[in-house]
mmCIF file of C-alpha atoms in Angstrom:
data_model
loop_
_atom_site.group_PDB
_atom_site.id
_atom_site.type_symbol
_atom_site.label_atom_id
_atom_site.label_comp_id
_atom_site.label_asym_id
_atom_site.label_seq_id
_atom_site.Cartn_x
_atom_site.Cartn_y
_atom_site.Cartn_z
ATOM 1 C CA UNK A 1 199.564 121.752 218.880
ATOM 2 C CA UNK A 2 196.453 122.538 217.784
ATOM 3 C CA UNK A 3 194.930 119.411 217.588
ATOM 4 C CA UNK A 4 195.960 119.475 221.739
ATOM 5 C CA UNK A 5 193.857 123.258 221.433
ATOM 6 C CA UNK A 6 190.801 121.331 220.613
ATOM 7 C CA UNK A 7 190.930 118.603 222.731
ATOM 8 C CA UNK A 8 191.584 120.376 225.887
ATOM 9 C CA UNK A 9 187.620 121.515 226.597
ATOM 10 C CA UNK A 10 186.796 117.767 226.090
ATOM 11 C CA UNK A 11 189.472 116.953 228.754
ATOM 12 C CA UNK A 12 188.353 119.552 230.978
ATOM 13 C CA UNK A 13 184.714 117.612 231.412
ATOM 14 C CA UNK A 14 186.718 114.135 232.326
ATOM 15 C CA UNK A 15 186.019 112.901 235.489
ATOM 16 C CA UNK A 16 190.305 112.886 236.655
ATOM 17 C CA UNK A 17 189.719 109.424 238.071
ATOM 18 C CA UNK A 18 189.184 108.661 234.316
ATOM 19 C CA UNK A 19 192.328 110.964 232.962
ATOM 20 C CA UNK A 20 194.423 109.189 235.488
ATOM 21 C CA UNK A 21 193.422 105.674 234.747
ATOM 22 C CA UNK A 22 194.260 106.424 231.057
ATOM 23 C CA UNK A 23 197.800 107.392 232.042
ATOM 24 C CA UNK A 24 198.386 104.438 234.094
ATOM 25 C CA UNK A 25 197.983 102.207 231.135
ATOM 26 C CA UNK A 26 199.345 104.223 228.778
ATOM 27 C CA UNK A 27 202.531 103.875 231.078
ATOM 28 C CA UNK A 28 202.040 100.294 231.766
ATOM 29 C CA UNK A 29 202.434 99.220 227.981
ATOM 30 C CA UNK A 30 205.517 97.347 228.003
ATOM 31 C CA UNK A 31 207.665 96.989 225.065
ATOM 32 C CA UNK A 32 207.924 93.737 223.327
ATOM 33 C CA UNK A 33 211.614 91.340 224.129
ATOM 34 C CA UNK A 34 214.441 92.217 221.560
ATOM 35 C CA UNK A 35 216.093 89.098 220.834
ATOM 36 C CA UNK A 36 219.721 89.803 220.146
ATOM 37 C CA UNK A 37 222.047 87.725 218.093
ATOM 38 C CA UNK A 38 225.759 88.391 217.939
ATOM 39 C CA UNK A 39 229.198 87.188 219.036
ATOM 40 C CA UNK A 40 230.405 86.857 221.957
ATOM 41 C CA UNK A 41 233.137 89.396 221.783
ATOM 42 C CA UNK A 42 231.989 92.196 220.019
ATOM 43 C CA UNK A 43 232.041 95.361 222.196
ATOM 44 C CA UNK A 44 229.680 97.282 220.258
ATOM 45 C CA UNK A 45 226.824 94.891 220.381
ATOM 46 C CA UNK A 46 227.010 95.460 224.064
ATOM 47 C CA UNK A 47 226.753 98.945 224.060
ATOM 48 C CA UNK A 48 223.805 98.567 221.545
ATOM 49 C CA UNK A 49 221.942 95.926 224.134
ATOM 50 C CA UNK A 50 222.470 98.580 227.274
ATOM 51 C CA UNK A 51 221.023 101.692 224.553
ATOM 52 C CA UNK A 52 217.661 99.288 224.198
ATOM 53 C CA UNK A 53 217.753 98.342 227.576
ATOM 54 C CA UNK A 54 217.746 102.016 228.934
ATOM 55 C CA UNK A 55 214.888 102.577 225.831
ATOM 56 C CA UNK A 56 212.867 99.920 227.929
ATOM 57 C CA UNK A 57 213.280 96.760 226.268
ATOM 58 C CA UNK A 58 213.775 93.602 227.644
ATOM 59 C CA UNK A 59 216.118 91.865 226.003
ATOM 60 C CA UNK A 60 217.512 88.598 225.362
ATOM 61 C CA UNK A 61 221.457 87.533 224.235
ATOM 62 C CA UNK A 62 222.051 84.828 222.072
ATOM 63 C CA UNK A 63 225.747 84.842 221.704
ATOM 64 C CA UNK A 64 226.298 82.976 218.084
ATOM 65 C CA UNK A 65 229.621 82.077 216.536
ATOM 66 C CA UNK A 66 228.575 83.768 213.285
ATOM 67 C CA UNK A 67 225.851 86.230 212.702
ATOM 68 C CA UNK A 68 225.645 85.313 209.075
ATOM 69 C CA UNK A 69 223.367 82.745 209.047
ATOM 70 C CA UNK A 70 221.071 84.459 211.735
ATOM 71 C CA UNK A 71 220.794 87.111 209.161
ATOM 72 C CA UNK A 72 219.782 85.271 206.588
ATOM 73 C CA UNK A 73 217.552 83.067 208.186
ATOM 74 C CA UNK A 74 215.539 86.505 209.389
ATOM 75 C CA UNK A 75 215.354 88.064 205.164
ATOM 76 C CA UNK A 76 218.327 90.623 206.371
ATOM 77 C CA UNK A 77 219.893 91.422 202.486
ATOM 78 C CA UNK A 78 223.937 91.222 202.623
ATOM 79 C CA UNK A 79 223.839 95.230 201.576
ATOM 80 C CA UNK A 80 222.283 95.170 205.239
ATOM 81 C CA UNK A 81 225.031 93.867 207.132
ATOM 82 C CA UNK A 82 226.304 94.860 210.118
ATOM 83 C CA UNK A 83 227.922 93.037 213.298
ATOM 84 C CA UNK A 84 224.576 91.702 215.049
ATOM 85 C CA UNK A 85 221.022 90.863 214.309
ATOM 86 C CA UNK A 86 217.969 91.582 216.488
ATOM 87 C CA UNK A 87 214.529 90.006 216.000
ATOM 88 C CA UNK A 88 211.427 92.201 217.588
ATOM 89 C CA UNK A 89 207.606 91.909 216.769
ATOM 90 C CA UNK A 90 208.402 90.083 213.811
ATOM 91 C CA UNK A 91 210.850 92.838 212.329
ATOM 92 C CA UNK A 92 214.572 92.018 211.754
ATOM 93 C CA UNK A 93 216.560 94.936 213.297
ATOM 94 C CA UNK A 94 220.297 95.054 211.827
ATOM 95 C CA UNK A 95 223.093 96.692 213.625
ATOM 96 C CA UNK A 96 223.408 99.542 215.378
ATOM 97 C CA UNK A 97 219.142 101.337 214.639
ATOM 98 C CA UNK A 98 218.262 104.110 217.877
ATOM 99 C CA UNK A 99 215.488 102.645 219.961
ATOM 100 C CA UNK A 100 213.389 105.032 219.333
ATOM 101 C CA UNK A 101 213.503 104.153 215.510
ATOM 102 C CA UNK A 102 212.368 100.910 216.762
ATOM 103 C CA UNK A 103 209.524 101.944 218.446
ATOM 104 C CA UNK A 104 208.613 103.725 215.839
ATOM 105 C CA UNK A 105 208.666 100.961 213.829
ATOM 106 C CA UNK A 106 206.733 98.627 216.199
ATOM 107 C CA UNK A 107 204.173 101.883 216.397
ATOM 108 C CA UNK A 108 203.827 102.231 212.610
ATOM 109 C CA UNK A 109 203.946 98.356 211.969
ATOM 110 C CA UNK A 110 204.785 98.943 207.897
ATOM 111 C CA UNK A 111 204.923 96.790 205.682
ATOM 112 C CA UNK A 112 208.684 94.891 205.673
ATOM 113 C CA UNK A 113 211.056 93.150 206.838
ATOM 114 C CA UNK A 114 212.685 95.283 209.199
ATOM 115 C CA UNK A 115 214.990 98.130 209.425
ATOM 116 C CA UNK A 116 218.864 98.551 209.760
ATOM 117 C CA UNK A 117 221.659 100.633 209.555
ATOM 118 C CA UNK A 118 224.511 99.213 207.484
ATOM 119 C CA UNK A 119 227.892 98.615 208.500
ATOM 120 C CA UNK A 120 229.696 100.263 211.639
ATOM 121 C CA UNK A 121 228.547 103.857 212.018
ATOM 122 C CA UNK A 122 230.348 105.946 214.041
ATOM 123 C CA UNK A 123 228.100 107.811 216.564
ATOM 124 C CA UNK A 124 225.477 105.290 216.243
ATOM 125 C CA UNK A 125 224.019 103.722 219.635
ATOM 126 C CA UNK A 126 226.680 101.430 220.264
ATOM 127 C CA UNK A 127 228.896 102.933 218.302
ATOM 128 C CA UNK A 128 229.329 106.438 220.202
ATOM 129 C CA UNK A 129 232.547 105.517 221.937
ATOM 130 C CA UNK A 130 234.170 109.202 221.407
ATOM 131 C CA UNK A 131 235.394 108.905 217.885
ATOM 132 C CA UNK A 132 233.153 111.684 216.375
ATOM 133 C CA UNK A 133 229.664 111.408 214.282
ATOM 134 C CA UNK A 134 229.024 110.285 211.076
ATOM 135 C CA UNK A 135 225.396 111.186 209.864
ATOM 136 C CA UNK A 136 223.856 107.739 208.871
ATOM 137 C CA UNK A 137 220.353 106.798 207.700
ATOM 138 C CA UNK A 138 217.971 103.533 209.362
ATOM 139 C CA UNK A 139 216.860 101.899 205.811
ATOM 140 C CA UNK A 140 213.347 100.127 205.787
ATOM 141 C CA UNK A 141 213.567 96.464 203.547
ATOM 142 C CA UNK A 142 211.645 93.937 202.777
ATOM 143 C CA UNK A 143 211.912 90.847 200.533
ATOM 144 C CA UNK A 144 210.399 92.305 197.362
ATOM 145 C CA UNK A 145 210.849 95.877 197.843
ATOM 146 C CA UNK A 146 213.264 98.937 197.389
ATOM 147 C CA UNK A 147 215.266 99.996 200.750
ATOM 148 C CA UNK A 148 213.705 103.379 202.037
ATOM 149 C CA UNK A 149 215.395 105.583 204.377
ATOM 150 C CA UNK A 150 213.240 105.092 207.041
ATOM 151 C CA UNK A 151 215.212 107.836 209.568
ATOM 152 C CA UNK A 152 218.010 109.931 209.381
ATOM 153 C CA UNK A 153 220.527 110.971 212.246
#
């Protein structure tokens, strides 16, 4: 807030022509295309793709008979796991992570692998199908590194 406190005399002597060409990019940066792995007929995974899709990602299905090898191929560790794989600006994204942890991510750009959130969370997106809320963490990996809880919900 304060930080907003000093800029606003500095905005105040902007031509608006200039303040309102800065908005229009700023709201014409689109989000990079989530490329979505996962089978056929899990349920879930569909929910997941309309959460990102309403986030404002494009996205792209790749139904697979199994997920396993997708996720290993992209450095997702087994204690990772869940029931689809996502690729995005060169991050893995496994299971059922918010979109706005992902854009997060693809604002931050650390260090890793990519994020996930292990297993089959109840009240994750995707996963919010009326059977209550588990509180869950998005863990940051990487290769060589320890998991870090990179959000918690």
């Amino acid at each position: 807030m304060k930080s907003l406190q000093r800029l606003a005399p500095v905005l105040r002597r902007l031509p608006a022509a200039l303040v309102l060409l800065s908005a229009t990019q700023v709201m014409a940066v689109e989000l990079p295309t989530v490329e979505v792995y996962k089978t056929l007929s899990c349920g879930c995974c569909g929910f997941w793709v309309e959460h990102m899709q309403k986030s404002g990602f494009k996205i792209n299905v790749h139904n697979v008979r199994d997920v396993t090898p997708v996720r290993e191929n992209f450095g997702v560790p087994d204690a990772m796991a869940s029931c689809h794989t996502a690729m995005v600006g060169g991050y893995a994204i496994e299971g059922h992570v918010p979109a706005a942890d992902v854009q997060r991510l693809l604002r931050e750009r650390p260090k890793a692998t990519g994020i996930a959130v292990p297993g089959m969370v109840q009240g994750s997106p995707g996963m919010d199908q009326g059977q209550g809320k588990e509180p869950y963490s998005v863990i940051l990996f990487s290769k060589s590194g320890r998991p870090y809880v990179f959000a918690q919900h």
